[in-house]
XYZ file of C-alpha atoms in Angstrom:
414
model
C 30.402 72.103 -95.124
C 34.180 71.742 -95.286
C 36.288 74.693 -96.266
C 38.441 72.323 -98.293
C 35.497 71.694 -100.559
C 35.468 75.346 -101.464
C 39.059 75.682 -102.800
C 39.524 76.278 -106.508
C 42.883 75.933 -108.209
C 46.215 74.695 -106.862
C 47.240 76.459 -103.651
C 50.925 77.273 -103.638
C 51.812 75.857 -100.221
C 50.269 72.423 -100.594
C 51.378 72.175 -104.248
C 55.095 72.866 -103.538
C 55.558 71.055 -100.202
C 55.865 67.341 -99.660
C 53.429 65.956 -97.106
C 55.518 65.872 -93.904
C 53.431 63.280 -92.132
C 50.299 61.153 -92.555
C 48.038 60.273 -89.656
C 45.540 57.465 -89.354
C 41.779 57.702 -89.005
C 40.250 57.046 -85.587
C 39.417 53.358 -85.791
C 38.500 52.841 -82.108
C 36.796 54.664 -79.291
C 39.023 57.111 -77.421
C 38.858 59.199 -74.214
C 40.966 62.189 -73.274
C 41.051 65.351 -71.217
C 40.964 67.719 -74.198
C 39.694 66.930 -77.650
C 40.314 69.308 -80.548
C 38.220 69.336 -83.722
C 40.105 70.988 -86.604
C 43.000 70.364 -88.951
C 44.429 73.770 -89.532
C 46.958 75.977 -87.760
C 44.555 76.988 -85.026
C 43.842 73.402 -84.035
C 47.587 72.540 -84.402
C 48.594 75.382 -82.072
C 46.049 74.294 -79.455
C 47.305 70.676 -79.687
C 50.869 71.850 -79.279
C 50.050 74.066 -76.239
C 47.893 71.546 -74.346
C 50.135 68.571 -74.980
C 53.165 70.637 -73.890
C 51.386 71.145 -70.586
C 51.025 67.412 -70.119
C 47.291 67.297 -70.839
C 45.940 64.105 -72.561
C 45.002 65.544 -75.923
C 43.346 64.076 -79.049
C 42.963 66.060 -82.308
C 40.573 64.929 -85.059
C 40.275 66.436 -88.539
C 37.855 65.537 -91.254
C 40.517 66.365 -93.906
C 44.243 66.002 -94.147
C 46.302 68.162 -91.778
C 47.037 71.647 -93.118
C 44.471 71.770 -95.881
C 41.352 73.924 -95.903
C 41.745 77.609 -95.029
C 45.325 77.049 -93.726
C 46.388 75.744 -97.135
C 45.332 79.037 -98.843
C 46.590 81.325 -96.076
C 49.009 84.037 -97.035
C 51.127 83.068 -94.030
C 51.388 86.645 -92.785
C 51.896 87.517 -89.127
C 51.097 91.077 -88.222
C 50.981 92.964 -84.943
C 48.102 95.133 -86.192
C 44.524 94.153 -86.898
C 42.635 94.986 -90.067
C 40.633 97.864 -88.650
C 43.669 99.855 -87.386
C 44.282 101.117 -83.887
C 41.933 104.151 -84.129
C 38.940 102.222 -85.523
C 39.431 99.366 -83.169
C 39.571 101.886 -80.347
C 36.171 103.297 -81.411
C 34.675 99.834 -81.074
C 36.414 98.554 -77.926
C 37.877 101.598 -76.290
C 41.434 102.809 -76.591
C 43.039 100.671 -73.792
C 41.543 97.476 -75.091
C 42.509 98.254 -78.672
C 46.121 98.937 -77.638
C 46.014 95.636 -75.675
C 45.019 93.736 -78.777
C 47.942 95.132 -80.704
C 50.324 94.344 -77.814
C 48.986 90.769 -77.663
C 49.629 90.405 -81.382
C 53.126 91.761 -80.959
C 53.838 89.297 -78.186
C 52.300 86.399 -80.124
C 54.698 86.921 -82.983
C 57.610 86.767 -80.528
C 56.152 83.583 -79.039
C 55.742 81.950 -82.473
C 59.329 82.787 -83.304
C 60.452 81.037 -80.094
C 58.323 78.025 -81.046
C 59.675 77.653 -84.550
C 63.228 77.969 -83.272
C 62.576 74.818 -81.293
C 61.723 72.870 -84.443
C 64.313 70.752 -86.238
C 62.981 71.753 -89.610
C 62.542 75.009 -91.523
C 58.956 76.356 -91.761
C 59.925 79.486 -93.646
C 59.687 81.944 -90.662
C 61.236 85.334 -91.358
C 60.783 88.635 -89.555
C 59.509 91.435 -91.727
C 58.624 95.086 -91.580
C 54.981 95.992 -92.275
C 53.880 98.719 -94.596
C 50.259 100.069 -94.404
C 49.740 102.644 -97.103
C 47.206 104.782 -98.916
C 47.276 106.211 -102.398
C 44.502 108.595 -101.568
C 45.566 112.177 -100.812
C 42.440 112.674 -98.754
C 43.597 110.072 -96.239
C 46.937 111.619 -95.303
C 45.620 113.155 -92.123
C 43.905 109.888 -91.131
C 47.174 107.959 -91.634
C 49.139 110.538 -89.644
C 46.734 110.282 -86.719
C 46.936 106.467 -86.813
C 50.773 106.773 -86.931
C 50.825 109.072 -83.856
C 48.513 106.772 -81.984
C 50.839 103.814 -82.545
C 53.957 105.860 -81.875
C 52.615 107.177 -78.566
C 51.891 103.591 -77.535
C 55.484 102.600 -78.037
C 55.214 100.712 -81.312
C 58.333 101.048 -83.473
C 56.766 102.882 -86.390
C 57.743 105.645 -88.820
C 55.573 107.865 -91.014
C 56.207 107.805 -94.790
C 55.518 110.876 -96.823
C 55.149 110.786 -100.591
C 58.683 112.008 -101.404
C 60.391 109.606 -98.984
C 58.308 106.662 -100.144
C 59.181 107.315 -103.766
C 62.803 106.324 -103.049
C 61.709 103.116 -101.435
C 58.826 101.780 -103.462
C 57.912 101.798 -107.136
C 54.178 102.455 -106.600
C 52.347 105.580 -105.559
C 52.194 106.187 -101.747
C 50.569 109.371 -100.531
C 51.060 108.299 -96.850
C 52.270 105.230 -95.156
C 53.064 103.706 -91.781
C 56.184 101.504 -91.697
C 56.258 99.214 -88.671
C 59.800 97.993 -88.015
C 60.184 94.286 -87.462
C 56.581 93.958 -86.275
C 55.609 91.331 -88.773
C 56.739 87.959 -90.101
C 56.038 85.551 -92.844
C 55.803 81.744 -92.637
C 54.826 78.767 -94.621
C 51.457 78.018 -92.916
C 51.207 74.464 -94.183
C 54.656 73.487 -92.892
C 54.092 75.374 -89.612
C 50.828 73.432 -89.026
C 52.531 70.148 -89.597
C 55.496 71.036 -87.392
C 53.181 71.992 -84.528
C 51.187 68.736 -84.877
C 54.435 66.699 -85.033
C 55.579 68.249 -81.870
C 52.225 67.720 -80.179
C 52.478 64.020 -81.047
C 56.096 63.938 -79.579
C 54.545 65.438 -76.431
C 51.954 62.704 -76.178
C 48.948 63.933 -78.221
C 47.034 61.635 -80.585
C 46.151 62.887 -84.007
C 43.584 61.426 -86.476
C 42.955 62.634 -90.053
C 40.018 61.821 -92.177
C 37.899 61.596 -89.064
C 34.752 63.647 -89.209
C 32.808 64.643 -86.102
C 29.223 64.238 -87.099
C 27.570 64.765 -83.703
C 28.702 66.574 -80.615
C 26.825 66.204 -77.295
C 27.952 68.546 -74.586
C 27.312 67.536 -70.948
C 27.988 68.854 -67.475
C 30.888 66.445 -66.856
C 32.080 65.593 -70.394
C 31.463 65.898 -74.119
C 30.771 63.044 -76.413
C 31.727 63.224 -80.084
C 30.480 60.684 -82.607
C 32.545 60.186 -85.771
C 31.528 59.280 -89.278
C 32.929 55.802 -88.663
C 30.652 55.348 -85.632
C 33.458 55.677 -83.150
C 33.103 57.670 -80.002
C 35.475 60.223 -78.559
C 34.795 61.176 -74.878
C 36.525 64.233 -73.458
C 36.385 66.436 -70.459
C 36.768 69.616 -72.621
C 36.207 70.107 -76.364
C 38.037 72.811 -78.318
C 36.223 73.766 -81.550
C 38.891 75.090 -83.983
C 37.065 74.472 -87.189
C 36.383 77.998 -88.581
C 32.995 77.764 -90.210
C 33.460 74.448 -91.918
C 31.783 72.256 -89.288
C 30.823 74.832 -86.775
C 27.125 75.450 -87.045
C 27.165 76.667 -83.317
C 29.158 79.792 -84.138
C 28.312 80.362 -87.742
C 25.876 83.183 -86.955
C 28.793 85.287 -85.691
C 30.876 84.797 -88.795
C 30.867 86.389 -92.229
C 31.725 84.079 -95.093
C 33.856 85.295 -97.960
C 35.716 84.109 -101.029
C 39.349 85.328 -101.188
C 41.653 85.147 -104.138
C 45.355 84.394 -104.209
C 48.119 84.590 -106.729
C 51.769 83.435 -106.444
C 54.328 84.504 -109.069
C 57.406 82.770 -110.436
C 60.767 83.478 -108.733
C 61.952 86.983 -109.666
C 65.625 88.029 -110.150
C 65.468 91.195 -108.005
C 63.137 93.206 -105.875
C 63.672 96.641 -107.268
C 61.076 99.089 -105.947
C 60.188 96.768 -103.004
C 62.055 98.006 -99.947
C 63.162 95.273 -97.501
C 60.598 92.879 -98.938
C 58.206 94.004 -96.245
C 54.593 92.924 -95.875
C 52.374 95.364 -97.710
C 48.726 96.269 -96.957
C 46.565 98.773 -98.770
C 43.749 100.738 -97.198
C 40.946 100.371 -99.682
C 38.281 97.634 -99.702
C 38.504 95.040 -101.075
C 41.891 94.892 -99.374
C 45.028 93.218 -100.739
C 48.086 91.901 -98.937
C 51.541 91.308 -100.525
C 54.511 89.275 -99.253
C 57.518 87.465 -100.677
C 58.674 83.881 -100.169
C 62.091 82.389 -99.318
C 62.461 81.253 -102.937
C 61.992 84.856 -104.196
C 58.297 84.801 -105.336
C 55.609 87.331 -104.614
C 52.231 86.331 -103.185
C 49.252 88.655 -103.389
C 45.898 87.973 -101.831
C 42.579 89.647 -101.211
C 39.858 91.180 -103.355
C 37.426 89.249 -101.196
C 33.845 88.695 -102.302
C 30.963 88.024 -99.921
C 29.885 85.081 -102.038
C 30.965 81.597 -101.248
C 32.700 79.370 -103.780
C 30.915 75.960 -103.981
C 31.077 73.425 -106.706
C 32.515 76.060 -109.103
C 29.723 78.538 -108.512
C 29.441 81.783 -106.644
C 26.622 82.023 -104.166
C 24.988 78.980 -105.843
C 23.763 81.313 -108.596
C 26.313 81.963 -111.275
C 29.164 80.097 -112.784
C 32.322 81.256 -111.011
C 34.976 80.449 -113.699
C 34.864 83.779 -115.405
C 34.640 85.781 -112.159
C 37.541 83.937 -110.631
C 39.642 84.408 -113.735
C 38.909 88.091 -113.735
C 39.843 88.434 -110.046
C 43.128 86.691 -110.618
C 43.849 88.912 -113.585
C 43.110 91.904 -111.435
C 45.621 90.723 -108.862
C 48.244 90.148 -111.624
C 47.655 93.587 -113.108
C 47.995 95.131 -109.683
C 51.411 93.536 -109.082
C 52.675 94.556 -112.534
C 51.623 98.126 -111.978
C 53.097 98.311 -108.509
C 56.391 96.632 -109.429
C 57.142 97.730 -112.946
C 60.845 97.127 -112.459
C 60.305 93.379 -112.347
C 59.701 92.695 -115.981
C 59.886 88.894 -115.835
C 57.257 88.485 -113.164
C 54.290 86.376 -114.068
C 51.597 84.370 -112.304
C 52.402 80.753 -111.632
C 49.786 79.627 -109.032
C 46.251 80.996 -108.988
C 43.744 79.749 -106.404
C 40.800 80.926 -104.352
C 38.682 79.655 -101.502
C 36.092 80.242 -98.867
C 37.188 81.760 -95.611
C 35.450 83.199 -92.568
C 35.862 86.418 -90.541
C 34.197 88.375 -87.801
C 32.766 91.867 -87.882
C 35.590 93.301 -85.749
C 38.246 91.043 -87.324
C 39.162 89.589 -83.974
C 39.032 85.903 -82.976
C 36.312 84.156 -81.025
C 37.835 82.560 -77.940
C 36.129 81.182 -74.858
C 32.898 79.598 -73.599
C 29.191 79.999 -74.117
C 27.023 79.069 -71.209
C 24.576 76.998 -73.251
C 27.483 74.719 -74.441
C 29.031 73.327 -71.288
C 32.687 72.114 -71.549
C 33.000 73.480 -75.115
C 35.735 76.034 -75.764
C 35.589 78.062 -78.910
C 38.844 78.682 -80.822
C 37.814 80.482 -83.994
C 40.864 82.322 -85.359
C 40.044 83.390 -88.876
C 40.786 86.462 -91.028
C 44.101 87.696 -92.280
C 45.822 87.420 -88.928
C 44.597 83.929 -87.946
C 48.052 82.478 -87.247
C 48.840 85.219 -84.710
C 45.369 84.887 -83.109
C 45.828 81.101 -82.800
C 48.849 81.615 -80.530
C 46.946 84.085 -78.357
C 43.983 81.684 -78.243
C 46.088 78.728 -77.132
C 47.353 80.547 -74.061
C 43.933 81.961 -73.118
C 42.258 78.556 -73.473
C 44.928 76.868 -71.393
C 44.311 79.370 -68.621
C 40.527 78.710 -68.947
C 41.105 74.985 -68.767
C 43.028 75.346 -65.491
C 40.303 77.578 -64.028
C 42.612 80.577 -64.014
C 41.489 84.178 -64.659
C 42.834 85.752 -67.810
C 42.243 89.491 -68.253
C 42.226 89.118 -71.989
C 39.317 86.703 -72.289
C 36.761 89.464 -72.510
C 38.441 90.966 -75.553
C 37.624 87.841 -77.611
C 34.542 86.462 -75.868
C 31.812 84.887 -78.084
C 29.399 87.258 -76.259
C 31.316 90.522 -76.784
C 29.324 93.531 -78.008
C 31.673 94.274 -80.996
C 30.572 91.036 -82.719
């Protein structure tokens, strides 16, 4: 099942961006050193990294490049993971949790370096990150999380209610403001720019080319396409999320997430530094701005999957989706009451995947020889994709990478 089949509405990024490049379908048999299945930012980052290293790389995607989950992504880059440092530490141990945060911090730096090499704008801007609670009972919890991050040399400050009142127009009982530790980007244009660069570096890219059968072997992997063409590769990277990946689906949770993009607003009163904003209550929401002065809010995820206009194949989704978008719009209006002309302009929703620990799945499974998993979903998928590209390149070269165990398909925290 393709993620793109589960998108409802008109996603902002693909609706407002011209298609940068079109790629052919695979009309003849191919062979390569590394094949990548996927058409989103994770696959694009892998293609960029492997082709940069001079490796003969072929990417195939069943849908146009940049659609699917990438097309509805918020485009947020964050050094923190959804569980927070303390909760992640309880699952992995403190040292490993801190290492995850450090890897994300480094990944944002690396992505910034990559986009600076492009000859086109992909909307990358550094941002502060605000994690906040409006629950008085969570003040001590936030303070402990703040101290943990501060003691591990992250540039953070603790916001108390009175201080926050001068910065934001919504209620904050406690907050952690992380200085310059996040970024925003247009995920659709980033994906296309990465793929374009990969092609310049020698990669071949095929759209509208579905892998219908994958046969791993001890020396190679054979991939059969829907057009009855064969792609033979020494290593296969699966970067498909859950759309085509029955192998890894048992480790993923499937959700429907809801997005709303506003019109351009005249000013950002009550919105300090246009930072990335995350709340602490499930279902979570995330807020960012765009270079053309819009706000995007996303979240309120449901465990049901959108398919053919229905939720969980049981009930008609139209009313539920409409109510979710109205809830997002009401939330923005309550939070930013000093923006009177703000209104929803794009409303969309789609099926996405995530893991229990909100970390990517990167690496090998013994029963699938020469197949490398590259599953970077969740709110921080873009950041994870950069981390994954470096780990998988090390794995391809037979090099030890101390971070592989953090994201292994066989890790206990899954």
